[in-house]
């Protein structure tokens, strides 16, 4: 089975940093573009960042540009999201998604609050 396991979330204060991880299995990780999504309470899930299969190209939502960095380690079947200068509006459950794989993990909760 395809598995996507997100981790690294937690409660932090504004301005602090977190690094999220997504460990994938059940498909050829290095052949798939990967993305991070997030869903805030009562809101629609939104795309945060995308990275191509070999990491040559990265795209970010305007709201996180300059603060978040998406990366991947294909040898470890793992994708990361380094989140710096966190803001309360970043509070959400964060999910990873593989292109052309119709599956989601449980997500990891990020709460940014003072």
Coordinates of N, CA and C in Angstrom, one line a residue:
X1 N 0.8 -1.2 0.0 CA 0.0 0.0 0.0 C 0.9 1.3 0.0
X2 N 0.3 2.3 -0.6 CA 1.0 3.6 -0.6 C 0.9 4.1 0.8
X3 N 1.9 4.6 1.4 CA 1.9 5.3 2.7 C 2.7 6.6 2.6
X4 N 2.0 7.6 3.2 CA 2.6 8.9 3.4 C 2.5 9.3 4.8
X5 N 3.6 9.4 5.5 CA 3.6 9.6 7.0 C 4.3 11.0 7.2
X6 N 3.5 11.9 7.7 CA 3.9 13.3 8.0 C 4.3 13.3 9.5
X7 N 5.3 14.1 9.8 CA 5.7 14.3 11.2 C 6.4 15.7 11.3
X8 N 6.6 16.1 12.5 CA 7.4 17.3 12.8 C 6.6 18.5 13.3
X9 N 5.3 18.3 13.2 CA 4.4 19.5 13.7 C 4.5 19.6 15.2
X10 N 3.9 20.7 15.6 CA 3.9 21.0 17.0 C 3.4 22.4 17.3
X11 N 3.5 22.8 18.5 CA 3.1 24.2 19.0 C 4.3 25.1 19.1
X12 N 4.3 26.2 18.3 CA 5.4 27.1 18.4 C 4.9 28.5 18.5
X13 N 5.8 29.4 18.9 CA 5.4 30.8 18.9 C 5.7 31.5 17.6
X14 N 5.0 32.6 17.3 CA 5.3 33.4 16.1 C 6.8 33.7 16.0
X15 N 7.4 33.5 14.8 CA 8.8 33.8 14.5 C 9.7 32.6 14.7
X16 N 9.2 31.5 15.3 CA 10.0 30.3 15.4 C 9.9 29.5 14.2
X17 N 10.6 28.4 14.2 CA 10.8 27.5 13.1 C 10.4 26.1 13.4
X18 N 10.0 25.4 12.3 CA 9.7 23.9 12.4 C 10.2 23.3 11.1
X19 N 10.6 22.0 11.2 CA 10.8 21.3 10.0 C 9.9 20.0 9.9
X20 N 9.1 20.0 8.9 CA 8.2 18.8 8.7 C 8.9 17.8 7.8
X21 N 8.5 16.5 8.0 CA 9.0 15.4 7.2 C 7.9 14.6 6.7
X22 N 8.1 14.0 5.6 CA 7.1 13.1 5.0 C 7.9 11.9 4.5
X23 N 7.6 10.8 5.1 CA 8.3 9.5 4.6 C 7.3 8.8 3.8
X24 N 7.7 8.4 2.6 CA 6.8 7.8 1.6 C 7.2 6.4 1.3
X25 N 6.3 5.5 1.0 CA 6.5 4.2 0.5 C 5.4 3.7 -0.3
X26 N 5.6 2.6 -1.1 CA 4.6 2.0 -1.9 C 4.6 2.5 -3.3
X27 N 5.5 3.3 -3.7 CA 5.7 3.8 -5.1 C 7.1 4.3 -5.3
X28 N 7.4 4.5 -6.5 CA 8.8 5.0 -6.9 C 8.9 6.5 -6.6
X29 N 9.4 6.8 -5.4 CA 9.4 8.1 -4.9 C 10.2 9.1 -5.8
X30 N 11.3 8.6 -6.4 CA 12.1 9.5 -7.2 C 11.5 9.8 -8.5
X31 N 10.4 9.2 -8.9 CA 9.7 9.4 -10.2 C 8.6 10.4 -10.0
X32 N 8.3 10.8 -8.8 CA 7.1 11.6 -8.6 C 7.4 13.0 -8.0
X33 N 6.8 14.0 -8.6 CA 6.8 15.3 -8.0 C 6.0 15.2 -6.6
X34 N 6.4 16.0 -5.7 CA 5.8 15.9 -4.4 C 5.4 17.3 -3.9
X35 N 4.3 17.4 -3.1 CA 3.8 18.7 -2.7 C 3.5 18.6 -1.2
X36 N 3.5 19.8 -0.6 CA 2.9 20.0 0.7 C 1.6 20.8 0.6
X37 N 0.6 20.3 1.3 CA -0.7 21.0 1.4 C -0.9 21.3 2.9
X38 N -1.8 22.3 3.1 CA -2.2 22.5 4.5 C -3.7 22.8 4.5
X39 N -4.3 22.6 5.6 CA -5.7 22.8 5.8 C -6.0 23.4 7.2
X40 N -6.4 24.7 7.2 CA -6.7 25.3 8.5 C -8.1 25.0 8.9
X41 N -8.4 25.1 10.2 CA -9.8 24.8 10.6 C -10.9 25.5 9.9
X42 N -11.8 24.8 9.4 CA -12.9 25.3 8.7 C -12.6 25.9 7.3
X43 N -11.5 25.6 6.8 CA -11.1 26.1 5.5 C -10.7 25.0 4.5
X44 N -10.6 25.3 3.2 CA -10.3 24.4 2.2 C -8.8 24.1 2.3
X45 N -8.4 22.9 1.8 CA -7.0 22.5 1.7 C -6.4 23.3 0.6
X46 N -5.2 23.8 0.9 CA -4.5 24.7 -0.1 C -3.1 24.1 -0.3
X47 N -2.6 24.4 -1.5 CA -1.2 24.0 -1.9 C -0.2 25.0 -1.3
X48 N 0.8 24.4 -0.7 CA 1.8 25.2 0.0 C 3.1 25.3 -0.9
X49 N 3.5 24.1 -1.3 CA 4.8 24.1 -2.1 C 4.9 22.8 -2.9
X50 N 5.6 22.8 -4.0 CA 5.8 21.7 -4.8 C 7.2 21.5 -5.2
X51 N 7.7 20.3 -5.3 CA 9.1 20.1 -5.8 C 9.0 19.0 -6.8
X52 N 9.8 19.1 -7.9 CA 9.8 18.2 -9.0 C 10.6 16.9 -8.5
X53 N 10.5 15.9 -9.3 CA 10.9 14.6 -8.8 C 12.4 14.5 -8.4
X54 N 13.2 15.3 -9.1 CA 14.7 15.3 -8.8 C 15.1 16.6 -8.0
X55 N 14.1 17.4 -7.7 CA 14.4 18.6 -6.9 C 14.9 19.8 -7.7
X56 N 14.8 19.8 -9.0 CA 15.4 20.8 -9.8 C 14.5 22.1 -9.8
X57 N 13.2 21.9 -9.6 CA 12.3 23.1 -9.6 C 11.4 23.0 -8.4
X58 N 11.2 24.2 -7.8 CA 10.4 24.3 -6.6 C 9.4 25.5 -6.8
X59 N 8.2 25.3 -6.3 CA 7.2 26.4 -6.4 C 6.6 26.5 -5.0
X60 N 6.2 27.8 -4.7 CA 5.7 28.1 -3.4 C 4.4 29.0 -3.5
X61 N 3.5 28.8 -2.6 CA 2.4 29.7 -2.5 C 3.0 31.1 -2.1
X62 N 2.3 32.2 -2.6 CA 2.8 33.5 -2.3 C 2.9 33.7 -0.8
X63 N 2.0 33.2 0.0 CA 2.0 33.4 1.4 C 3.2 32.8 2.2
X64 N 3.9 31.9 1.6 CA 5.1 31.3 2.3 C 6.4 31.6 1.6
X65 N 6.4 32.2 0.5 CA 7.6 32.5 -0.2 C 8.6 33.3 0.6
X66 N 9.8 32.9 0.6 CA 10.9 33.5 1.4 C 10.9 33.0 2.9
X67 N 10.0 32.2 3.3 CA 9.9 31.7 4.6 C 10.1 30.2 4.7
X68 N 9.4 29.5 3.7 CA 9.4 28.1 3.7 C 10.4 27.6 2.6
X69 N 11.0 26.4 2.8 CA 11.8 25.7 1.8 C 11.4 24.3 1.7
X70 N 11.0 23.9 0.5 CA 10.7 22.5 0.3 C 12.0 21.8 -0.2
X71 N 12.2 20.5 0.2 CA 13.3 19.8 -0.2 C 13.0 18.3 -0.2
X72 N 13.9 17.5 -0.8 CA 13.6 16.0 -0.7 C 15.0 15.3 -0.7
X73 N 14.9 14.1 -0.2 CA 16.1 13.2 -0.2 C 15.6 11.9 -0.8
X74 N 15.8 11.7 -2.1 CA 15.2 10.5 -2.7 C 15.8 9.2 -2.2
X75 N 17.0 9.2 -1.7 CA 17.6 8.0 -1.1 C 16.9 7.6 0.1
X76 N 16.2 8.5 0.8 CA 15.5 8.2 2.0 C 14.0 8.2 1.8
X77 N 13.5 8.4 0.6 CA 12.1 8.5 0.3 C 11.4 9.5 1.2
X78 N 12.1 10.6 1.4 CA 11.6 11.6 2.3 C 11.6 13.0 1.7
X79 N 10.5 13.7 2.0 CA 10.4 15.1 1.7 C 10.3 16.0 2.9
X80 N 10.8 17.2 2.8 CA 10.9 18.0 4.0 C 10.2 19.4 3.7
X81 N 9.8 20.1 4.7 CA 9.4 21.4 4.6 C 10.0 22.2 5.8
X82 N 11.0 23.0 5.5 CA 11.5 23.9 6.5 C 10.7 25.2 6.6
X83 N 10.2 25.4 7.7 CA 9.3 26.6 7.9 C 9.9 27.5 8.9
X84 N 10.3 28.7 8.4 CA 10.9 29.7 9.3 C 10.0 30.9 9.4
X85 N 10.2 31.7 10.4 CA 9.4 32.9 10.6 C 7.9 32.6 10.6
X86 N 7.6 31.6 11.4 CA 6.2 31.2 11.3 C 5.2 32.2 11.9
X87 N 4.0 32.3 11.3 CA 3.0 33.2 11.6 C 1.8 32.5 12.1
X88 N 0.9 33.1 12.9 CA -0.3 32.5 13.3 C -1.2 32.0 12.1
X89 N -1.1 32.6 11.0 CA -1.9 32.2 9.8 C -1.3 30.9 9.2
X90 N -0.2 30.5 9.6 CA 0.4 29.2 9.2 C -0.2 28.0 9.9
X91 N -1.0 28.3 10.9 CA -1.6 27.2 11.7 C -2.5 26.4 10.8
X92 N -2.3 25.1 10.8 CA -3.0 24.2 9.9 C -2.5 22.8 10.1
X93 N -3.3 21.8 9.6 CA -2.8 20.5 9.4 C -2.0 20.4 8.1
X94 N -0.8 19.9 8.1 CA 0.0 19.9 6.9 C 0.1 18.4 6.4
X95 N -0.2 18.3 5.1 CA -0.2 17.0 4.5 C 0.8 17.0 3.3
X96 N 1.4 15.8 3.0 CA 2.2 15.6 1.8 C 1.4 14.9 0.8
X97 N 1.7 15.1 -0.4 CA 1.0 14.5 -1.6 C 2.0 14.2 -2.7
X98 N 1.8 13.0 -3.2 CA 2.6 12.6 -4.4 C 1.8 12.8 -5.6
X99 N 2.4 13.3 -6.7 CA 1.8 13.5 -7.9 C 1.3 12.1 -8.5
X100 N 0.1 12.0 -9.0 CA -0.5 10.8 -9.6 C -0.6 9.7 -8.6
X101 N -0.6 10.0 -7.3 CA -0.9 9.0 -6.3 C -2.1 9.5 -5.5
X102 N -3.2 8.8 -5.5 CA -4.4 9.3 -4.9 C -4.5 8.8 -3.5
X103 N -3.6 9.4 -2.6 CA -3.6 9.0 -1.2 C -3.0 10.1 -0.4
X104 N -3.5 10.2 0.8 CA -3.1 11.2 1.8 C -2.7 10.5 3.1
X105 N -1.8 11.1 3.8 CA -1.5 10.6 5.2 C -2.4 11.2 6.2
X106 N -2.1 11.0 7.4 CA -2.9 11.6 8.5 C -2.6 13.1 8.7
X107 N -1.5 13.6 8.2 CA -1.2 15.0 8.4 C -0.5 15.2 9.7
X108 N 0.1 16.4 9.9 CA 0.8 16.8 11.1 C 0.4 18.2 11.4
X109 N 0.0 18.4 12.7 CA -0.6 19.7 13.1 C 0.5 20.7 13.5
X110 N 0.4 21.8 12.8 CA 1.3 23.0 13.2 C 0.4 24.1 13.8
X111 N 0.7 24.4 15.0 CA 0.0 25.5 15.7 C 1.0 26.6 16.0
X112 N 0.7 27.8 15.5 CA 1.6 29.0 15.8 C 0.8 30.0 16.6
X113 N 1.1 30.1 17.8 CA 0.4 30.9 18.7 C 1.3 31.4 19.9
X114 N 1.0 32.6 20.3 CA 1.7 33.2 21.4 C 0.9 33.1 22.7

